[in-house]
Amino acid sequence: MSMAGVGETVDELRRSVADLQESELFLFTTAIVSVRLPGADLIVLKPSGISGKSLSVGSIVVTDLSGKVLDGVLAPSSGGDAHAYVYRELSAARCVVNTRSTLSLAWAARGEPIPHLPAVVEEFGGGVPVGPFVSSWGDALGRGVVDTVQATGSPAVLMPSQGPFIVGPTASEAVRLALLLEQLTRRLHIARHLGTAEPLDPHDIDWLGVTALRRGDSPRR
């Protein structure tokens, strides 16, 4: 097993978890964050019961793409097998984040997608879809995430039983989208209390996509 690059990837994972904790997207040690090693079929995974500030090379868990633990003395986060499934099926995925953030988790539990609002379309390429209800971890959960990503093109999926999953090409982008998703959900929650948040019509969705492409910031589909 080649462990080249593990130290750098652990630092990336630690920063990701710390950024999420500082932003209060999850409390204590709840949330699952993983990063795939560049050019390797290896996953660096946050262990169960460890906060971002406590992460170190000695505390992280390294698994292969089947979820088998190859290195580490602590137990991997319970969703590790689901993350492994995502990496097996989505070759471009470099980081997977499941935040358990308050409003995004609550919205996911409602089973309602986040509609085509302007900021949502610009960042996610459309509304944020809801995946299937899954009552277990492992491949079933990972399959629900992957199937929804492939069907919709969205990098974010609201899983009714587990909250939001974000699949990113880099750890920093996955964390950025996780932070953004919570803020957009907060705005939508406030809008619902004030009245009705009207989604965009297809013409405006296409216009936003073209505008984003012209300024070099294509929707993340």
Coordinates of C-alpha atoms in Angstrom, one line a residue:
M1 CA 0.0 0.0 0.0
S2 CA 1.4 3.4 -1.0
M3 CA 0.8 6.0 1.6
A4 CA 2.5 8.9 -0.3
G5 CA 0.6 12.1 0.2
V6 CA -1.2 11.0 3.3
G7 CA 0.3 13.7 5.5
E8 CA -0.9 16.5 3.1
T9 CA -4.3 14.9 2.7
V10 CA -4.7 14.6 6.5
D11 CA -3.9 18.4 6.7
E12 CA -6.6 19.0 4.1
L13 CA -9.1 16.9 6.0
R14 CA -8.3 18.6 9.3
R15 CA -8.8 22.0 7.7
S16 CA -12.1 20.9 6.2
V17 CA -13.5 19.6 9.5
A18 CA -12.2 22.6 11.4
D19 CA -13.8 25.0 8.9
L20 CA -17.2 23.2 9.3
Q21 CA -17.0 23.2 13.1
E22 CA -16.1 26.9 13.2
S23 CA -19.1 27.6 11.0
E24 CA -21.2 25.6 13.4
L25 CA -22.4 23.3 10.6
F26 CA -22.2 20.4 13.1
L27 CA -21.8 20.0 16.8
F28 CA -19.1 18.2 18.6
T29 CA -18.0 15.3 16.4
T30 CA -21.1 14.7 14.4
A31 CA -20.5 14.9 10.6
I32 CA -18.5 12.7 8.3
V33 CA -15.8 14.1 6.1
S34 CA -13.5 12.1 3.8
V35 CA -10.9 13.0 1.2
R36 CA -9.5 10.7 -1.5
L37 CA -5.7 10.7 -1.9
P38 CA -4.7 12.1 -5.3
G39 CA -3.9 9.3 -7.8
A40 CA -4.6 6.5 -5.3
D41 CA -7.5 4.2 -4.5
L42 CA -7.2 5.3 -0.8
I43 CA -9.6 7.4 1.3
V44 CA -8.6 9.4 4.4
L45 CA -11.5 9.5 6.7
K46 CA -12.4 11.3 9.9
P47 CA -12.6 8.7 12.7
S48 CA -15.6 8.4 14.9
G49 CA -15.7 10.6 18.0
I50 CA -12.9 12.9 17.0
S51 CA -13.2 16.7 16.4
G52 CA -11.3 18.7 13.8
K53 CA -8.8 20.1 16.3
S54 CA -7.9 16.6 17.5
L55 CA -7.2 15.2 14.0
S56 CA -3.7 14.1 13.4
V57 CA -1.8 11.6 11.2
G58 CA -2.0 9.1 14.0
S59 CA -5.8 9.5 14.5
I60 CA -7.1 9.4 11.0
V61 CA -8.3 6.2 9.3
V62 CA -7.2 5.2 5.8
T63 CA -9.4 2.8 3.8
D64 CA -9.5 1.4 0.3
L65 CA -12.4 2.0 -2.1
S66 CA -14.2 -0.9 -0.7
G67 CA -14.2 0.6 2.8
K68 CA -11.7 -1.8 4.2
V69 CA -9.5 -0.2 6.9
L70 CA -5.9 -0.3 5.9
D71 CA -4.4 2.0 8.5
G72 CA -5.5 3.6 11.8
V73 CA -6.3 2.4 15.4
L74 CA -9.6 4.3 15.7
A75 CA -12.9 3.2 14.3
P76 CA -13.9 5.0 11.0
S77 CA -17.0 7.2 11.0
S78 CA -20.1 5.2 10.6
G79 CA -20.7 6.4 7.1
G80 CA -17.3 5.4 5.7
D81 CA -18.7 2.6 3.6
A82 CA -21.2 5.0 1.9
H83 CA -18.4 7.4 1.2
A84 CA -16.3 4.6 -0.3
Y85 CA -19.3 3.7 -2.6
V86 CA -19.4 7.3 -3.8
Y87 CA -15.7 7.3 -4.7
R88 CA -16.0 4.0 -6.5
E89 CA -18.8 5.3 -8.7
L90 CA -17.8 8.9 -9.2
S91 CA -14.2 9.1 -10.3
A92 CA -14.1 12.9 -10.2
A93 CA -15.1 13.0 -6.5
R94 CA -12.2 14.1 -4.3
C95 CA -14.1 15.0 -1.1
V96 CA -17.4 13.9 0.4
V97 CA -19.1 15.9 3.2
N98 CA -22.1 15.0 5.3
T99 CA -22.6 17.9 7.7
R100 CA -25.7 17.2 9.7
S101 CA -26.2 21.0 9.7
T102 CA -29.4 22.2 11.4
L103 CA -31.5 23.8 8.7
S104 CA -30.2 21.6 5.8
L105 CA -30.9 18.5 7.9
A106 CA -34.3 19.7 8.8
W107 CA -35.1 20.5 5.1
A108 CA -33.9 17.1 4.1
A109 CA -36.1 15.5 6.7
R110 CA -39.1 17.2 5.0
G111 CA -38.3 15.4 1.8
E112 CA -38.6 18.6 -0.3
P113 CA -36.0 19.8 -2.8
I114 CA -34.6 23.3 -2.6
P115 CA -36.2 25.0 -5.5
H116 CA -34.6 26.9 -8.5
L117 CA -33.9 30.2 -6.7
P118 CA -31.3 32.5 -8.3
A119 CA -28.4 31.9 -5.9
V120 CA -29.1 28.2 -5.9
V121 CA -29.1 27.9 -9.7
E122 CA -25.8 29.9 -9.9
E123 CA -24.0 27.7 -7.5
F124 CA -25.6 24.3 -7.9
G125 CA -26.7 24.4 -11.6
G126 CA -30.4 24.0 -10.5
G127 CA -32.3 23.2 -7.5
V128 CA -30.9 20.9 -4.8
P129 CA -32.6 17.5 -5.1
V130 CA -33.8 15.0 -2.5
G131 CA -32.5 11.5 -2.6
P132 CA -34.3 8.3 -1.5
F133 CA -35.0 7.5 2.2
V134 CA -32.4 5.0 3.3
S135 CA -32.7 3.3 6.7
S136 CA -29.1 2.0 6.8
W137 CA -25.5 3.0 6.2
G138 CA -23.2 1.3 3.7
D139 CA -23.7 0.8 0.0
A140 CA -27.5 1.6 0.1
L141 CA -26.8 5.1 1.4
G142 CA -23.9 5.6 -1.1
R143 CA -26.1 4.4 -3.9
G144 CA -28.8 6.8 -3.1
V145 CA -26.4 9.7 -3.2
V146 CA -24.7 8.6 -6.4
D147 CA -27.9 7.8 -8.2
T148 CA -29.3 11.3 -7.4
V149 CA -26.0 13.1 -8.4
Q150 CA -26.0 11.2 -11.7
A151 CA -29.6 11.8 -12.4
T152 CA -29.6 15.5 -11.6
G153 CA -26.0 16.7 -12.0
S154 CA -26.2 18.5 -8.7
P155 CA -23.1 18.2 -6.4
A156 CA -25.4 18.3 -3.4
V157 CA -28.1 15.9 -2.3
L158 CA -30.5 16.1 0.6
M159 CA -30.9 12.6 2.0
P160 CA -34.0 12.4 4.2
S161 CA -32.5 10.1 6.7
Q162 CA -29.0 11.5 6.9
G163 CA -29.0 15.2 5.9
P164 CA -27.1 16.9 3.1
F165 CA -24.3 15.2 1.2
I166 CA -21.9 17.3 -0.9
V167 CA -19.5 15.8 -3.4
G168 CA -16.7 18.0 -4.5
P169 CA -13.7 18.0 -6.8
T170 CA -11.6 19.4 -3.9
A171 CA -12.0 19.5 -0.2
S172 CA -12.2 23.3 -0.1
E173 CA -14.9 23.3 -2.8
A174 CA -17.0 20.7 -0.9
V175 CA -16.7 22.7 2.3
R176 CA -17.6 25.9 0.5
L177 CA -20.7 24.3 -1.0
A178 CA -21.7 22.8 2.4
L179 CA -21.4 26.3 4.0
L180 CA -23.3 27.8 1.1
L181 CA -26.1 25.2 1.2
E182 CA -26.8 25.9 4.9
Q183 CA -27.0 29.7 4.2
L184 CA -29.3 29.2 1.2
T185 CA -31.5 26.9 3.2
R186 CA -31.7 29.5 5.9
R187 CA -32.8 32.2 3.5
L188 CA -35.4 29.9 2.0
H189 CA -36.6 29.1 5.5
I190 CA -37.0 32.8 6.3
A191 CA -38.7 33.4 2.9
R192 CA -41.2 30.7 3.6
H193 CA -42.1 32.4 6.9
L194 CA -42.5 35.7 5.1
G195 CA -44.5 34.3 2.1
T196 CA -43.8 32.1 -0.9
A197 CA -40.4 31.8 -2.4
E198 CA -41.0 31.7 -6.1
P199 CA -38.7 29.5 -8.2
L200 CA -37.3 30.7 -11.5
D201 CA -38.9 29.7 -14.7
P202 CA -36.8 27.6 -17.3
H203 CA -36.0 30.7 -19.4
D204 CA -34.4 32.5 -16.4
I205 CA -32.6 29.3 -15.3
D206 CA -31.0 29.1 -18.8
W207 CA -30.1 32.8 -18.8
L208 CA -28.3 32.4 -15.4
G209 CA -26.4 29.5 -16.8
V210 CA -25.2 31.4 -19.8
T211 CA -24.3 34.4 -17.7
A212 CA -22.2 32.3 -15.4
L213 CA -20.4 30.7 -18.3
R214 CA -19.5 34.1 -19.8
R215 CA -17.9 35.3 -16.6
G216 CA -16.0 32.0 -16.2
D217 CA -18.0 30.6 -13.3
S218 CA -20.1 27.9 -14.8
P219 CA -22.9 26.3 -12.7
R220 CA -21.6 23.3 -10.9
R221 CA -23.4 20.6 -12.8

